[in-house]
Short mmCIF file of N, CA and C in Angstrom, two decimals:
data_model
loop_
_atom_site.label_atom_id
_atom_site.label_comp_id
_atom_site.label_asym_id
_atom_site.label_seq_id
_atom_site.Cartn_x
_atom_site.Cartn_y
_atom_site.Cartn_z
N UNK A 1 26.03 78.30 1.87
CA UNK A 1 26.37 79.12 3.03
C UNK A 1 27.88 79.20 3.16
N UNK A 2 28.35 80.06 4.03
CA UNK A 2 29.78 80.32 4.16
C UNK A 2 30.54 79.33 5.01
N UNK A 3 29.89 78.34 5.60
CA UNK A 3 30.58 77.42 6.50
C UNK A 3 31.67 76.62 5.79
N UNK A 4 31.46 76.26 4.52
CA UNK A 4 32.49 75.50 3.81
C UNK A 4 33.71 76.37 3.53
N UNK A 5 33.50 77.65 3.32
CA UNK A 5 34.63 78.56 3.11
C UNK A 5 35.38 78.77 4.42
N UNK A 6 34.65 79.00 5.49
CA UNK A 6 35.29 79.19 6.79
C UNK A 6 36.08 77.96 7.22
N UNK A 7 35.61 76.78 6.88
CA UNK A 7 36.30 75.54 7.27
C UNK A 7 37.72 75.49 6.70
N UNK A 8 37.94 76.10 5.53
CA UNK A 8 39.27 76.11 4.93
C UNK A 8 40.26 76.94 5.73
N UNK A 9 39.77 77.87 6.54
CA UNK A 9 40.64 78.80 7.24
C UNK A 9 40.83 78.44 8.72
N UNK A 10 40.45 77.22 9.10
CA UNK A 10 40.64 76.79 10.48
C UNK A 10 41.68 75.69 10.54
N UNK A 11 42.08 75.35 11.74
CA UNK A 11 43.02 74.25 11.93
C UNK A 11 42.29 72.95 12.29
N UNK A 12 40.99 72.90 12.01
CA UNK A 12 40.21 71.70 12.31
C UNK A 12 40.56 70.57 11.34
N UNK A 13 40.54 69.35 11.83
CA UNK A 13 40.75 68.18 10.98
C UNK A 13 39.59 68.09 10.00
N UNK A 14 39.92 67.76 8.78
CA UNK A 14 38.91 67.55 7.76
C UNK A 14 39.40 66.44 6.84
N UNK A 15 38.57 65.99 5.96
CA UNK A 15 38.91 64.86 5.11
C UNK A 15 40.09 65.07 4.21
N UNK A 16 40.24 66.28 3.65
CA UNK A 16 41.32 66.52 2.70
C UNK A 16 42.02 67.84 2.99
N UNK A 17 43.34 67.78 2.93
CA UNK A 17 44.18 68.98 3.02
C UNK A 17 44.96 69.11 1.72
N UNK A 18 44.77 70.22 1.02
CA UNK A 18 45.48 70.51 -0.21
C UNK A 18 46.65 71.41 0.15
N UNK A 19 47.87 70.90 -0.01
CA UNK A 19 49.05 71.66 0.39
C UNK A 19 49.60 72.55 -0.73
N UNK A 20 48.94 72.56 -1.88
CA UNK A 20 49.40 73.39 -2.99
C UNK A 20 49.02 74.85 -2.76
N UNK A 21 49.50 75.71 -3.65
CA UNK A 21 49.14 77.12 -3.55
C UNK A 21 47.66 77.35 -3.83
N UNK A 22 46.98 76.37 -4.41
CA UNK A 22 45.54 76.47 -4.64
C UNK A 22 44.72 76.14 -3.40
N UNK A 23 45.34 75.51 -2.42
CA UNK A 23 44.67 75.19 -1.16
C UNK A 23 45.06 76.24 -0.14
N UNK A 24 44.60 76.06 1.08
CA UNK A 24 44.99 76.99 2.14
C UNK A 24 45.13 76.22 3.44
N UNK A 25 46.27 76.37 4.08
CA UNK A 25 46.49 75.81 5.41
C UNK A 25 47.11 76.90 6.28
N UNK A 26 46.55 77.14 7.46
CA UNK A 26 47.19 78.10 8.35
C UNK A 26 48.61 77.66 8.68
N UNK A 27 49.54 78.61 8.72
CA UNK A 27 50.93 78.29 9.02
C UNK A 27 51.08 77.61 10.38
N UNK A 28 50.17 77.89 11.31
CA UNK A 28 50.25 77.29 12.65
C UNK A 28 50.04 75.78 12.63
N UNK A 29 49.54 75.24 11.52
CA UNK A 29 49.31 73.79 11.43
C UNK A 29 50.56 73.02 11.02
N UNK A 30 51.61 73.72 10.54
CA UNK A 30 52.74 73.04 9.93
C UNK A 30 54.07 73.48 10.50
N UNK A 31 55.01 72.55 10.55
CA UNK A 31 56.41 72.86 10.80
C UNK A 31 57.23 72.09 9.78
N UNK A 32 58.38 72.66 9.40
CA UNK A 32 59.29 71.96 8.51
C UNK A 32 58.85 71.88 7.07
N UNK A 33 58.02 72.82 6.63
CA UNK A 33 57.58 72.89 5.23
C UNK A 33 57.99 74.22 4.62
N UNK A 34 58.31 74.20 3.33
CA UNK A 34 58.54 75.43 2.58
C UNK A 34 57.19 76.03 2.21
N UNK A 35 57.22 77.17 1.54
CA UNK A 35 55.99 77.81 1.11
C UNK A 35 55.25 77.00 0.05
N UNK A 36 53.97 77.29 -0.08
CA UNK A 36 53.14 76.57 -1.04
C UNK A 36 53.56 76.90 -2.46
N UNK A 37 53.57 75.88 -3.30
CA UNK A 37 53.85 76.00 -4.73
C UNK A 37 52.66 75.40 -5.47
N UNK A 38 52.55 75.60 -6.77
CA UNK A 38 51.40 75.04 -7.50
C UNK A 38 51.22 73.53 -7.32
N UNK A 39 52.32 72.80 -7.14
CA UNK A 39 52.22 71.35 -7.02
C UNK A 39 52.15 70.82 -5.60
N UNK A 40 52.33 71.67 -4.59
CA UNK A 40 52.32 71.22 -3.20
C UNK A 40 53.32 72.00 -2.37
N UNK A 41 53.76 71.40 -1.27
CA UNK A 41 54.77 72.01 -0.40
C UNK A 41 55.89 71.01 -0.18
N UNK A 42 57.12 71.50 -0.27
CA UNK A 42 58.26 70.65 0.01
C UNK A 42 58.52 70.59 1.51
N UNK A 43 58.84 69.39 1.98
CA UNK A 43 59.38 69.31 3.33
C UNK A 43 60.75 69.95 3.25
N UNK A 44 61.13 70.66 4.29
CA UNK A 44 62.41 71.38 4.31
C UNK A 44 63.11 71.04 5.61
N UNK A 45 64.06 70.12 5.54
CA UNK A 45 64.75 69.64 6.73
C UNK A 45 64.34 68.21 7.04
N UNK A 46 64.88 67.68 8.11
CA UNK A 46 64.70 66.26 8.43
C UNK A 46 63.43 65.93 9.22
N UNK A 47 62.66 66.95 9.59
CA UNK A 47 61.44 66.70 10.37
C UNK A 47 60.35 67.69 9.97
N UNK A 48 59.20 67.16 9.59
CA UNK A 48 58.05 68.00 9.22
C UNK A 48 56.81 67.48 9.92
N UNK A 49 55.93 68.39 10.33
CA UNK A 49 54.69 67.99 10.98
C UNK A 49 53.51 68.74 10.41
N UNK A 50 52.36 68.09 10.47
CA UNK A 50 51.09 68.73 10.14
C UNK A 50 50.14 68.35 11.26
N UNK A 51 49.55 69.35 11.90
CA UNK A 51 48.67 69.11 13.05
C UNK A 51 47.30 69.73 12.80
N UNK A 52 46.27 68.97 13.14
CA UNK A 52 44.91 69.52 13.09
C UNK A 52 44.19 69.14 14.38
N UNK A 53 43.25 69.98 14.76
CA UNK A 53 42.49 69.70 15.98
C UNK A 53 41.16 69.07 15.60
N UNK A 54 40.70 68.22 16.48
CA UNK A 54 39.45 67.51 16.21
C UNK A 54 38.24 68.43 16.31
N UNK A 55 37.32 68.22 15.43
CA UNK A 55 35.99 68.80 15.51
C UNK A 55 35.19 67.81 16.38
N UNK A 56 34.36 68.27 17.30
CA UNK A 56 33.61 67.35 18.15
C UNK A 56 32.78 66.33 17.37
N UNK A 57 32.39 66.67 16.16
CA UNK A 57 31.56 65.75 15.37
C UNK A 57 32.36 65.08 14.25
N UNK A 58 33.64 64.87 14.50
CA UNK A 58 34.50 64.29 13.48
C UNK A 58 34.15 62.84 13.18
N UNK A 59 34.49 62.41 11.96
CA UNK A 59 34.38 60.98 11.66
C UNK A 59 35.48 60.21 12.39
N UNK A 60 35.36 58.93 12.45
CA UNK A 60 36.40 58.09 13.06
C UNK A 60 37.33 57.60 11.96
N UNK A 61 38.31 58.41 11.63
CA UNK A 61 39.24 58.06 10.57
C UNK A 61 40.10 56.87 10.99
N UNK A 62 40.42 56.02 10.03
CA UNK A 62 41.23 54.84 10.32
C UNK A 62 42.52 54.80 9.51
N UNK A 63 42.66 55.70 8.55
CA UNK A 63 43.90 55.74 7.77
C UNK A 63 44.09 57.12 7.17
N UNK A 64 45.32 57.36 6.73
CA UNK A 64 45.59 58.59 6.01
C UNK A 64 46.30 58.24 4.73
N UNK A 65 46.14 59.10 3.75
CA UNK A 65 46.83 58.96 2.48
C UNK A 65 47.57 60.25 2.19
N UNK A 66 48.80 60.10 1.73
CA UNK A 66 49.63 61.24 1.37
C UNK A 66 50.02 61.10 -0.09
N UNK A 67 49.70 62.11 -0.91
CA UNK A 67 50.17 62.15 -2.29
C UNK A 67 51.49 62.89 -2.27
N UNK A 68 52.57 62.19 -2.60
CA UNK A 68 53.91 62.76 -2.47
C UNK A 68 54.77 62.49 -3.70
N UNK A 69 55.78 63.33 -3.82
CA UNK A 69 56.82 63.13 -4.83
C UNK A 69 58.15 63.37 -4.12
N UNK A 70 59.06 62.40 -4.16
CA UNK A 70 60.34 62.61 -3.48
C UNK A 70 61.27 63.51 -4.29
N UNK A 71 62.15 64.19 -3.59
CA UNK A 71 63.23 64.90 -4.26
C UNK A 71 64.31 63.85 -4.47
N UNK A 72 64.41 63.35 -5.69
CA UNK A 72 65.30 62.21 -5.95
C UNK A 72 66.13 62.40 -7.22
N UNK A 73 66.94 63.46 -7.28
CA UNK A 73 67.77 63.64 -8.46
C UNK A 73 68.79 62.51 -8.58
N UNK A 74 69.06 62.12 -9.79
CA UNK A 74 70.05 61.09 -10.07
C UNK A 74 69.75 59.79 -9.33
N UNK A 75 68.45 59.49 -9.09
CA UNK A 75 68.07 58.25 -8.42
C UNK A 75 68.21 58.25 -6.91
N UNK A 76 68.48 59.41 -6.32
CA UNK A 76 68.60 59.53 -4.86
C UNK A 76 67.28 59.11 -4.20
N UNK A 77 67.32 58.12 -3.35
CA UNK A 77 66.10 57.64 -2.68
C UNK A 77 65.83 58.45 -1.42
N UNK A 78 64.55 58.73 -1.19
CA UNK A 78 64.12 59.41 0.04
C UNK A 78 63.42 58.39 0.92
N UNK A 79 63.80 58.36 2.18
CA UNK A 79 63.13 57.53 3.16
C UNK A 79 62.32 58.44 4.06
N UNK A 80 61.08 58.03 4.34
CA UNK A 80 60.23 58.79 5.25
C UNK A 80 59.65 57.83 6.27
N UNK A 81 59.79 58.20 7.53
CA UNK A 81 59.16 57.47 8.62
C UNK A 81 58.02 58.33 9.12
N UNK A 82 56.82 57.75 9.16
CA UNK A 82 55.63 58.49 9.53
C UNK A 82 55.14 58.03 10.89
N UNK A 83 54.86 59.01 11.75
CA UNK A 83 54.26 58.73 13.05
C UNK A 83 53.00 59.57 13.16
N UNK A 84 52.01 59.04 13.85
CA UNK A 84 50.76 59.75 14.09
C UNK A 84 50.58 59.86 15.60
N UNK A 85 50.53 61.07 16.09
CA UNK A 85 50.44 61.33 17.53
C UNK A 85 51.51 60.57 18.30
N UNK A 86 52.71 60.53 17.72
CA UNK A 86 53.85 59.90 18.37
C UNK A 86 53.94 58.39 18.21
N UNK A 87 52.97 57.78 17.55
CA UNK A 87 52.96 56.32 17.35
C UNK A 87 53.44 56.03 15.93
N UNK A 88 54.48 55.18 15.82
CA UNK A 88 55.00 54.84 14.49
C UNK A 88 53.90 54.19 13.66
N UNK A 89 53.79 54.67 12.41
CA UNK A 89 52.70 54.18 11.56
C UNK A 89 53.17 53.64 10.21
N UNK A 90 54.38 53.98 9.77
CA UNK A 90 54.85 53.47 8.49
C UNK A 90 56.21 54.01 8.12
N UNK A 91 56.91 53.24 7.28
CA UNK A 91 58.22 53.65 6.77
C UNK A 91 58.26 53.30 5.29
N UNK A 92 58.69 54.26 4.46
CA UNK A 92 58.70 54.10 3.02
C UNK A 92 60.01 54.63 2.46
N UNK A 93 60.48 54.00 1.40
CA UNK A 93 61.62 54.50 0.64
C UNK A 93 61.13 54.74 -0.78
N UNK A 94 61.34 55.97 -1.26
CA UNK A 94 60.75 56.41 -2.52
C UNK A 94 61.77 56.97 -3.50
N UNK A 95 61.54 56.70 -4.78
CA UNK A 95 62.27 57.37 -5.84
C UNK A 95 61.30 57.96 -6.87
N UNK A 96 60.02 57.61 -6.77
CA UNK A 96 58.99 58.11 -7.70
C UNK A 96 57.78 58.61 -6.92
N UNK A 97 56.98 59.45 -7.59
CA UNK A 97 55.74 59.95 -7.00
C UNK A 97 54.80 58.78 -6.71
N UNK A 98 54.11 58.87 -5.59
CA UNK A 98 53.14 57.83 -5.25
C UNK A 98 52.20 58.32 -4.15
N UNK A 99 51.17 57.53 -3.92
CA UNK A 99 50.26 57.78 -2.80
C UNK A 99 50.61 56.79 -1.70
N UNK A 100 50.96 57.32 -0.54
CA UNK A 100 51.27 56.49 0.62
C UNK A 100 49.99 56.29 1.42
N UNK A 101 49.67 55.05 1.74
CA UNK A 101 48.51 54.75 2.58
C UNK A 101 49.03 54.26 3.91
N UNK A 102 48.61 54.94 4.97
CA UNK A 102 49.13 54.67 6.31
C UNK A 102 47.95 54.41 7.25
N UNK A 103 47.89 53.22 7.85
CA UNK A 103 46.82 52.98 8.83
C UNK A 103 47.06 53.84 10.08
N UNK A 104 45.99 54.35 10.64
CA UNK A 104 46.10 55.10 11.90
C UNK A 104 46.04 54.10 13.05
N UNK A 105 47.15 53.90 13.76
CA UNK A 105 47.13 52.94 14.87
C UNK A 105 46.09 53.32 15.91
N UNK A 106 45.48 52.31 16.54
CA UNK A 106 44.47 52.57 17.57
C UNK A 106 44.98 53.55 18.62
N UNK A 107 46.22 53.36 19.07
CA UNK A 107 46.77 54.23 20.11
C UNK A 107 46.85 55.68 19.63
N UNK A 108 47.03 55.89 18.34
CA UNK A 108 47.14 57.25 17.80
C UNK A 108 45.77 57.91 17.69
N UNK A 109 44.71 57.13 17.59
CA UNK A 109 43.37 57.69 17.43
C UNK A 109 42.72 58.05 18.75
N UNK A 110 43.38 57.75 19.85
CA UNK A 110 42.79 58.00 21.17
C UNK A 110 43.02 59.40 21.71
N UNK A 111 43.83 60.21 21.03
CA UNK A 111 44.07 61.57 21.50
C UNK A 111 42.80 62.38 21.29
N UNK A 112 42.24 62.96 22.34
CA UNK A 112 40.98 63.70 22.19
C UNK A 112 41.14 65.07 21.53
N UNK A 113 42.36 65.53 21.35
CA UNK A 113 42.57 66.89 20.85
C UNK A 113 42.76 66.98 19.35
N UNK A 114 43.38 65.97 18.74
CA UNK A 114 43.62 66.07 17.31
C UNK A 114 44.64 65.07 16.82
N UNK A 115 45.16 65.35 15.64
CA UNK A 115 46.12 64.47 14.98
C UNK A 115 47.35 65.29 14.62
N UNK A 116 48.51 64.74 14.94
CA UNK A 116 49.77 65.29 14.47
C UNK A 116 50.46 64.21 13.64
N UNK A 117 50.67 64.51 12.36
CA UNK A 117 51.38 63.60 11.47
C UNK A 117 52.82 64.11 11.41
N UNK A 118 53.76 63.26 11.79
CA UNK A 118 55.17 63.61 11.79
C UNK A 118 55.89 62.80 10.72
N UNK A 119 56.65 63.50 9.89
CA UNK A 119 57.45 62.84 8.86
C UNK A 119 58.92 63.07 9.18
N UNK A 120 59.63 61.98 9.46
CA UNK A 120 61.07 62.03 9.68
C UNK A 120 61.75 61.64 8.38
N UNK A 121 62.64 62.48 7.93
CA UNK A 121 63.29 62.30 6.62
C UNK A 121 64.81 62.33 6.82
N UNK A 122 65.44 61.16 7.01
CA UNK A 122 66.86 61.14 7.37
C UNK A 122 67.83 61.45 6.24
N UNK A 123 67.39 61.43 4.98
CA UNK A 123 68.35 61.66 3.89
C UNK A 123 67.88 62.73 2.91
N UNK A 124 67.51 63.89 3.47
CA UNK A 124 67.14 65.03 2.62
C UNK A 124 68.37 65.49 1.83
N UNK A 125 68.11 66.24 0.79
CA UNK A 125 69.18 66.71 -0.07
C UNK A 125 68.80 68.07 -0.62
N UNK A 126 69.75 68.98 -0.68
CA UNK A 126 69.46 70.29 -1.27
C UNK A 126 69.75 70.25 -2.76
N UNK A 127 68.96 70.99 -3.55
CA UNK A 127 69.28 71.10 -4.97
C UNK A 127 70.70 71.63 -5.20
N UNK A 128 71.17 72.48 -4.28
CA UNK A 128 72.53 73.02 -4.39
C UNK A 128 73.55 71.88 -4.28
N UNK A 129 73.40 71.03 -3.25
CA UNK A 129 74.34 69.92 -3.07
C UNK A 129 74.22 68.88 -4.17
N UNK A 130 73.06 68.81 -4.81
CA UNK A 130 72.87 67.88 -5.93
C UNK A 130 73.40 68.45 -7.24
N UNK A 131 73.84 69.73 -7.22
CA UNK A 131 74.39 70.36 -8.41
C UNK A 131 73.34 70.78 -9.42
N UNK A 132 72.10 70.99 -8.94
CA UNK A 132 71.00 71.32 -9.84
C UNK A 132 70.71 72.82 -9.90
N UNK A 133 70.77 73.48 -8.73
CA UNK A 133 70.45 74.90 -8.66
C UNK A 133 71.07 75.48 -7.39
N UNK A 134 71.00 76.80 -7.20
CA UNK A 134 71.55 77.39 -5.98
C UNK A 134 70.63 77.25 -4.75
N UNK A 135 69.49 76.57 -4.90
CA UNK A 135 68.51 76.40 -3.82
C UNK A 135 69.14 75.58 -2.69
N UNK A 136 69.24 76.18 -1.51
CA UNK A 136 69.87 75.51 -0.38
C UNK A 136 68.93 74.75 0.54
N UNK A 137 67.62 74.74 0.23
CA UNK A 137 66.68 74.01 1.10
C UNK A 137 67.01 72.52 1.10
N UNK A 138 66.87 71.90 2.24
CA UNK A 138 67.08 70.45 2.38
C UNK A 138 65.75 69.76 2.10
N UNK A 139 65.56 69.33 0.86
CA UNK A 139 64.27 68.81 0.41
C UNK A 139 64.16 67.30 0.64
N UNK A 140 62.94 66.88 0.95
CA UNK A 140 62.64 65.46 1.10
C UNK A 140 61.50 65.08 0.19
N UNK A 141 60.29 65.53 0.54
CA UNK A 141 59.09 65.19 -0.22
C UNK A 141 58.31 66.43 -0.61
N UNK A 142 57.75 66.41 -1.81
CA UNK A 142 56.75 67.38 -2.20
C UNK A 142 55.42 66.75 -1.80
N UNK A 143 54.75 67.33 -0.81
CA UNK A 143 53.48 66.79 -0.35
C UNK A 143 52.37 67.56 -1.06
N UNK A 144 51.58 66.84 -1.83
CA UNK A 144 50.53 67.45 -2.62
C UNK A 144 49.23 67.51 -1.83
N UNK A 145 48.81 66.36 -1.29
CA UNK A 145 47.57 66.27 -0.52
C UNK A 145 47.72 65.29 0.62
N UNK A 146 46.96 65.53 1.66
CA UNK A 146 46.83 64.59 2.77
C UNK A 146 45.32 64.35 2.95
N UNK A 147 44.95 63.11 2.93
CA UNK A 147 43.54 62.74 3.11
C UNK A 147 43.38 61.89 4.36
N UNK A 148 42.39 62.22 5.17
CA UNK A 148 42.02 61.38 6.31
C UNK A 148 40.79 60.58 5.88
N UNK A 149 40.85 59.29 6.08
CA UNK A 149 39.76 58.42 5.66
C UNK A 149 39.32 57.52 6.81
#
């Protein structure tokens, strides 16, 4: 039936979000991201968010996983601070691709409307400033997938 197809075109929370050009996320769900590319979406600037609204019959997720790759030319480390519904949930410093596992704090799971994942990136870097290309976007992380578990 068409319900699985329709689910891809809503802002409802679901188990997996594919941020690549092969997936689909409504623009209203995101702030601070560049357009979709085959490998995911780059955060663009020092603050990025992804928001989904709860389905009344949602599972009780207890953690999220983010498949990410930092923009780290010449060993430049990217730091990301993650908050869920305004509650600090994790801080990571990255130079290589990895899967970040972040527990969803109890206080963050109590919002009846949905989940907002906020990524604060204090040391973004543009490819232009890194001397790599004329691209002026302030890149932090290439986010490939976000999974709610």
